[in-house]
CSV table of C-alpha atoms in Angstrom, one decimal:
chain,number,residue,atom,x,y,z
A,1,MET,CA,-23.5,22.9,-12.7
A,2,GLY,CA,-21.6,19.7,-13.4
A,3,PRO,CA,-22.1,16.4,-11.5
A,4,PHE,CA,-19.1,17.1,-9.3
A,5,THR,CA,-18.7,19.8,-6.7
A,6,PRO,CA,-15.3,21.3,-5.8
A,7,ALA,CA,-15.3,19.1,-2.7
A,8,ASP,CA,-15.9,16.0,-4.9
A,9,ILE,CA,-13.0,16.9,-7.2
A,10,ASP,CA,-10.8,17.5,-4.1
A,11,ALA,CA,-11.8,14.1,-2.8
A,12,ILE,CA,-11.1,12.3,-6.1
A,13,ARG,CA,-7.7,14.1,-6.4
A,14,LEU,CA,-6.8,13.4,-2.8
A,15,SER,CA,-7.7,9.7,-3.2
A,16,ALA,CA,-5.4,9.4,-6.2
A,17,LYS,CA,-2.6,11.3,-4.4
A,18,VAL,CA,-2.9,9.2,-1.2
A,19,ALA,CA,-2.9,5.9,-3.2
A,20,VAL,CA,0.2,6.9,-5.3
A,21,ALA,CA,2.1,8.2,-2.2
A,22,ALA,CA,1.3,5.1,-0.1
A,23,THR,CA,2.4,2.8,-3.0
A,24,VAL,CA,5.6,4.7,-3.7
A,25,VAL,CA,6.6,5.0,-0.1
A,26,SER,CA,5.8,1.3,0.7
A,27,LEU,CA,7.5,-0.2,-2.4
A,28,PRO,CA,11.2,-0.1,-1.2
A,29,PHE,CA,10.2,-1.5,2.2
A,30,GLY,CA,8.0,-4.1,0.5
A,31,ILE,CA,10.9,-5.3,-1.6
A,32,ALA,CA,13.2,-5.4,1.4
A,33,VAL,CA,10.8,-7.4,3.6
A,34,ALA,CA,9.9,-9.8,0.8
A,35,TYR,CA,13.7,-10.4,0.2
A,36,VAL,CA,14.3,-11.1,3.9
A,37,MET,CA,11.3,-13.4,4.2
A,38,SER,CA,12.2,-15.3,1.0
A,39,TYR,CA,16.0,-15.8,1.4
A,40,LEU,CA,17.2,-15.1,4.9
A,41,PRO,CA,16.6,-17.8,7.6
A,42,PHE,CA,16.1,-16.6,11.1
A,43,ARG,CA,14.4,-17.5,14.3
A,44,GLY,CA,10.8,-16.4,14.8
A,45,LYS,CA,10.1,-16.2,11.1
A,46,THR,CA,6.6,-17.6,11.5
A,47,LEU,CA,5.9,-15.0,14.2
A,48,VAL,CA,7.1,-12.2,11.9
A,49,GLU,CA,5.1,-13.5,9.0
A,50,ALA,CA,1.9,-13.6,11.2
A,51,PHE,CA,2.6,-10.0,12.3
A,52,LEU,CA,3.1,-8.9,8.7
A,53,ASN,CA,-0.3,-10.4,7.7
A,54,LEU,CA,-2.1,-9.0,10.7
A,55,PRO,CA,-3.6,-6.0,8.8
A,56,LEU,CA,-5.4,-8.5,6.5
A,57,THR,CA,-7.4,-9.9,9.4
A,58,LEU,CA,-7.7,-6.9,11.8
A,59,PRO,CA,-10.7,-4.6,11.2
A,60,PRO,CA,-9.3,-1.4,9.6
A,61,VAL,CA,-10.9,0.6,12.4
A,62,VAL,CA,-8.7,-1.2,14.9
A,63,ILE,CA,-5.6,-0.5,12.8
A,64,GLY,CA,-6.6,3.2,12.7
A,65,TYR,CA,-7.0,3.3,16.5
A,66,LEU,CA,-3.6,1.7,17.1
A,67,LEU,CA,-2.0,4.2,14.7
A,68,LEU,CA,-3.8,6.9,16.6
A,69,LEU,CA,-2.3,5.7,19.9
A,70,LEU,CA,1.1,5.6,18.3
A,71,LEU,CA,1.0,8.9,16.3
A,72,GLY,CA,-1.2,11.0,18.6
A,73,LYS,CA,0.3,13.8,20.7
A,74,LYS,CA,0.5,11.4,23.7
A,75,GLY,CA,1.8,8.6,21.6
A,76,TRP,CA,5.3,7.3,21.7
A,77,LEU,CA,6.2,8.4,18.2
A,78,GLY,CA,3.6,11.2,17.9
A,79,GLY,CA,5.0,12.8,21.1
A,80,MET,CA,8.5,13.0,19.7
A,81,LEU,CA,7.3,14.4,16.4
A,82,ASN,CA,5.2,16.9,18.1
A,83,GLU,CA,8.2,18.2,20.0
A,84,VAL,CA,9.9,19.1,16.7
A,85,GLY,CA,6.8,20.6,15.3
A,86,ILE,CA,5.7,17.8,13.1
A,87,ARG,CA,2.0,16.8,13.2
A,88,ILE,CA,0.7,13.7,11.4
A,89,ILE,CA,-2.8,13.2,12.9
A,90,PHE,CA,-5.6,14.7,10.8
A,91,THR,CA,-3.4,15.5,7.8
A,92,TRP,CA,-3.3,13.8,4.5
A,93,TYR,CA,0.0,12.2,5.6
A,94,ALA,CA,-2.1,10.3,8.1
A,95,ALA,CA,-4.2,9.0,5.3
A,96,VAL,CA,-1.1,7.8,3.5
A,97,ILE,CA,0.2,6.0,6.6
A,98,ALA,CA,-3.2,4.3,7.1
A,99,SER,CA,-3.3,3.2,3.4
A,100,ALA,CA,0.3,2.0,3.5
A,101,VAL,CA,-0.2,-0.1,6.7
A,102,VAL,CA,-3.5,-1.7,5.5
A,103,GLY,CA,-2.2,-2.5,2.0
A,104,PHE,CA,1.4,-3.5,2.9
A,105,PRO,CA,0.7,-7.2,3.3
A,106,LEU,CA,-0.7,-7.4,-0.3
A,107,LEU,CA,2.4,-5.8,-1.6
A,108,VAL,CA,4.8,-8.0,0.3
A,109,ARG,CA,2.9,-11.2,-0.6
A,110,SER,CA,2.9,-10.5,-4.3
A,111,ILE,CA,6.6,-9.7,-4.4
A,112,ARG,CA,7.4,-12.7,-2.2
A,113,ILE,CA,5.5,-15.1,-4.4
A,114,ALA,CA,7.5,-13.8,-7.4
A,115,MET,CA,10.8,-14.1,-5.6
A,116,GLU,CA,10.2,-17.6,-4.3
A,117,SER,CA,9.3,-18.8,-7.8
A,118,ILE,CA,12.8,-17.8,-9.2
A,119,ASP,CA,14.9,-20.8,-10.1
A,120,GLU,CA,17.4,-21.2,-7.3
A,121,ARG,CA,20.0,-22.3,-9.8
A,122,LEU,CA,20.1,-18.8,-11.3
A,123,ILE,CA,20.8,-17.3,-7.9
A,124,GLN,CA,23.5,-19.9,-7.1
A,125,ALA,CA,25.1,-19.3,-10.5
A,126,SER,CA,25.3,-15.5,-9.7
A,127,ARG,CA,26.9,-16.1,-6.3
A,128,SER,CA,29.3,-18.7,-7.6
A,129,LEU,CA,30.6,-16.1,-10.0
A,130,GLY,CA,31.5,-13.9,-7.0
A,131,ALA,CA,28.5,-11.5,-7.0
A,132,HIS,CA,27.7,-9.9,-3.7
A,133,TRP,CA,24.1,-10.3,-2.4
A,134,TYR,CA,23.2,-6.9,-3.5
A,135,ASP,CA,24.5,-7.6,-7.0
A,136,THR,CA,22.4,-10.7,-7.2
A,137,LEU,CA,19.4,-8.8,-5.9
A,138,LEU,CA,19.8,-6.0,-8.6
A,139,THR,CA,20.7,-8.2,-11.6
A,140,VAL,CA,18.8,-11.4,-11.0
A,141,ILE,CA,16.1,-11.3,-8.3
A,142,LEU,CA,14.5,-7.9,-9.0
A,143,PRO,CA,14.3,-8.3,-12.8
A,144,LEU,CA,12.8,-11.7,-12.4
A,145,SER,CA,10.4,-10.5,-9.7
A,146,LEU,CA,9.2,-7.5,-11.8
A,147,ARG,CA,5.8,-9.1,-12.5
A,148,GLY,CA,5.2,-9.6,-8.8
A,149,ILE,CA,6.3,-6.0,-8.0
A,150,VAL,CA,3.9,-4.6,-10.6
A,151,ALA,CA,1.1,-6.9,-9.4
A,152,GLY,CA,1.7,-6.0,-5.7
A,153,SER,CA,1.9,-2.3,-6.5
A,154,SER,CA,-1.3,-2.3,-8.5
A,155,LEU,CA,-3.1,-4.2,-5.7
A,156,MET,CA,-1.9,-1.9,-3.1
A,157,PHE,CA,-2.9,1.2,-5.2
A,158,GLY,CA,-6.4,-0.2,-5.6
A,159,ARG,CA,-6.6,-1.1,-1.9
A,160,SER,CA,-5.5,2.4,-1.0
A,161,LEU,CA,-8.2,4.0,-3.2
A,162,GLY,CA,-10.8,2.2,-1.1
A,163,GLU,CA,-9.3,2.6,2.3
A,164,PHE,CA,-11.9,3.9,4.8
A,165,GLY,CA,-11.8,2.5,8.4
A,166,ALA,CA,-8.3,3.3,9.4
A,167,THR,CA,-8.3,6.6,7.5
A,168,ILE,CA,-11.4,8.1,9.2
A,169,ILE,CA,-9.9,7.3,12.6
A,170,ILE,CA,-6.4,8.7,12.1
A,171,ALA,CA,-7.0,11.4,9.5
A,172,GLY,CA,-10.6,12.4,10.1
A,173,ASN,CA,-13.1,13.5,7.4
A,174,ILE,CA,-12.1,17.1,6.7
A,175,PRO,CA,-13.2,18.3,3.2
A,176,GLY,CA,-10.4,19.5,1.1
A,177,VAL,CA,-7.8,18.2,3.6
A,178,THR,CA,-8.3,14.5,4.4
A,179,GLN,CA,-11.6,13.7,2.8
A,180,THR,CA,-11.0,10.9,0.3
A,181,MET,CA,-13.6,9.4,-2.0
A,182,PRO,CA,-14.7,6.7,0.5
A,183,LEU,CA,-15.1,9.3,3.2
A,184,ALA,CA,-17.0,11.6,0.9
A,185,ILE,CA,-19.3,8.7,-0.1
A,186,TYR,CA,-19.9,7.9,3.6
A,187,GLU,CA,-20.8,11.6,4.3
A,188,TYR,CA,-23.2,11.8,1.4
A,189,ALA,CA,-24.8,8.4,2.2
A,190,SER,CA,-25.5,9.5,5.8
A,191,SER,CA,-26.9,12.9,4.8
A,192,PRO,CA,-30.5,13.5,3.6
A,193,GLY,CA,-30.7,14.0,-0.2
A,194,GLY,CA,-27.1,12.9,-0.7
A,195,GLU,CA,-27.9,9.6,-2.5
A,196,GLN,CA,-27.2,10.9,-6.0
A,197,ALA,CA,-23.9,12.4,-5.1
A,198,ALA,CA,-22.9,9.2,-3.3
A,199,LEU,CA,-23.8,7.1,-6.3
A,200,THR,CA,-21.8,9.4,-8.6
A,201,LEU,CA,-18.7,9.0,-6.5
A,202,CYS,CA,-19.3,5.3,-6.3
A,203,LEU,CA,-19.3,5.1,-10.0
A,204,VAL,CA,-16.0,7.1,-10.2
A,205,SER,CA,-14.5,4.8,-7.6
A,206,ALA,CA,-15.6,1.7,-9.4
A,207,GLY,CA,-14.2,3.1,-12.7
A,208,LEU,CA,-10.8,3.8,-11.2
A,209,SER,CA,-10.7,0.4,-9.6
A,210,LEU,CA,-11.6,-1.2,-12.9
A,211,ALA,CA,-8.8,0.8,-14.6
A,212,VAL,CA,-6.3,-0.4,-12.0
A,213,LEU,CA,-7.3,-4.0,-12.6
A,214,PHE,CA,-7.2,-3.6,-16.3
A,215,VAL,CA,-3.6,-2.2,-16.1
A,216,HIS,CA,-2.7,-5.0,-13.7
A,217,GLU,CA,-4.0,-7.7,-16.1
A,218,TYR,CA,-2.6,-6.0,-19.2
A,219,VAL,CA,0.9,-5.6,-17.8
A,220,GLY,CA,0.9,-9.1,-16.4
A,221,ARG,CA,0.0,-10.6,-19.8
A,222,ARG,CA,2.6,-8.6,-21.6
A,223,MET,CA,5.3,-9.8,-19.1
A,224,MET,CA,4.1,-13.4,-19.5
A,225,ARG,CA,4.5,-13.1,-23.3
A,226,ARG,CA,8.1,-11.7,-22.9
A,227,ASP,CA,9.0,-14.7,-20.7
């Protein structure tokens, strides 16, 4: 028998699936929010910025509980979804939402830093030539922000791989359904005789995290050389 049980393999696969889905779903919203926060002046910007960064300071368990109140059967959004036969709580979609909410500030911050470092003269030149805002976004801002987009995506992917607190509240710990690697490690660590299995999954998690960081650094260096 190998070092991994079928449940372990399911947990590893689900962790990767959740991390990819959370990153892909969040990316368009992250770009849009970073653009608005970087280039559009409006009242209450400081308040919005504080709200966006709130998941970085709140305990993940608190985020999970707030999501449970929102998406549960008696919640405002969960009640409407339940009426049309859509259930989010205790499915892998809930794990995606939890990871997306917790990692979203990292994504936005990286993209925003990249956008705000663009030479304003390039943007003004594009607009002076008659380009609409969306043309400037697609031809100037996004290409020059690519490094930040890649950095933010990799950071969010890595954060999603390790998400535990919010996930266990809103998705539960159901083997083969919502049990990601952190949840499986928690279960092994709290069970007699599960130390070896927990350590094995810890090594897998550390290996995946190192791989993400390596890709992050490699792509960043390649982009710096091109610049």
